[in-house]
CSV table of C-alpha atoms in Angstrom, one decimal:
chain,number,residue,atom,x,y,z
A,1,MET,CA,118.2,77.2,65.1
A,2,PRO,CA,120.9,79.8,64.9
A,3,TYR,CA,120.8,82.6,67.5
A,4,SER,CA,120.4,85.2,64.8
A,5,ASP,CA,117.2,83.6,63.6
A,6,LEU,CA,115.7,83.8,67.1
A,7,LEU,CA,116.4,87.5,67.2
A,8,LYS,CA,114.8,88.3,63.7
A,9,PRO,CA,111.3,89.0,65.1
A,10,ILE,CA,112.8,91.3,67.7
A,11,HIS,CA,114.9,93.2,65.2
A,12,HIS,CA,111.9,93.5,62.9
A,13,PHE,CA,109.8,94.9,65.7
A,14,LEU,CA,112.4,97.4,66.8
A,15,HIS,CA,113.2,98.7,63.3
A,16,ALA,CA,116.7,99.6,64.4
A,17,PRO,CA,119.6,97.8,66.1
A,18,THR,CA,120.6,98.5,69.7
A,19,SER,CA,123.8,100.6,69.7
A,20,ASP,CA,126.9,99.1,71.3
A,21,SER,CA,127.2,102.3,73.5
A,22,TRP,CA,123.7,101.7,75.0
A,23,VAL,CA,124.6,98.1,75.7
A,24,GLU,CA,127.9,99.1,77.4
A,25,LYS,CA,126.0,101.7,79.5
A,26,ALA,CA,123.3,99.2,80.4
A,27,LYS,CA,125.8,96.7,81.6
A,28,GLN,CA,127.2,99.0,84.2
A,29,PRO,CA,126.4,97.8,87.8
A,30,GLU,CA,125.0,101.3,88.8
A,31,GLN,CA,122.4,101.0,86.0
A,32,GLN,CA,120.9,97.8,87.4
A,33,SER,CA,118.1,99.5,89.4
A,34,VAL,CA,117.1,101.6,86.3
A,35,LEU,CA,116.9,98.4,84.2
A,36,LEU,CA,114.9,96.5,86.8
A,37,ILE,CA,112.4,99.3,87.2
A,38,ASP,CA,112.1,99.6,83.4
A,39,HIS,CA,111.6,95.9,83.1
A,40,CYS,CA,109.0,96.0,85.9
A,41,ASN,CA,107.1,98.7,84.1
A,42,CYS,CA,107.2,96.7,80.8
A,43,GLU,CA,105.9,93.6,82.6
A,44,LEU,CA,103.1,95.6,84.2
A,45,ASN,CA,102.1,97.1,80.9
A,46,ALA,CA,102.1,93.6,79.3
A,47,ASN,CA,100.0,92.2,82.0
A,48,MET,CA,97.3,94.9,81.4
A,49,CYS,CA,97.1,93.8,77.8
A,50,ILE,CA,96.0,90.2,78.7
């Protein structure tokens, strides 16, 4: 299965593509803690929905 096919449900859910500028900012090492905290919050919220 092509990689683009795997992302179709995600793109449909988000309704808009992620901008390249956001990706470049998110890839910066000093943003790692922010991304990890955000991911943790998402995991906690998902766990509450089970």
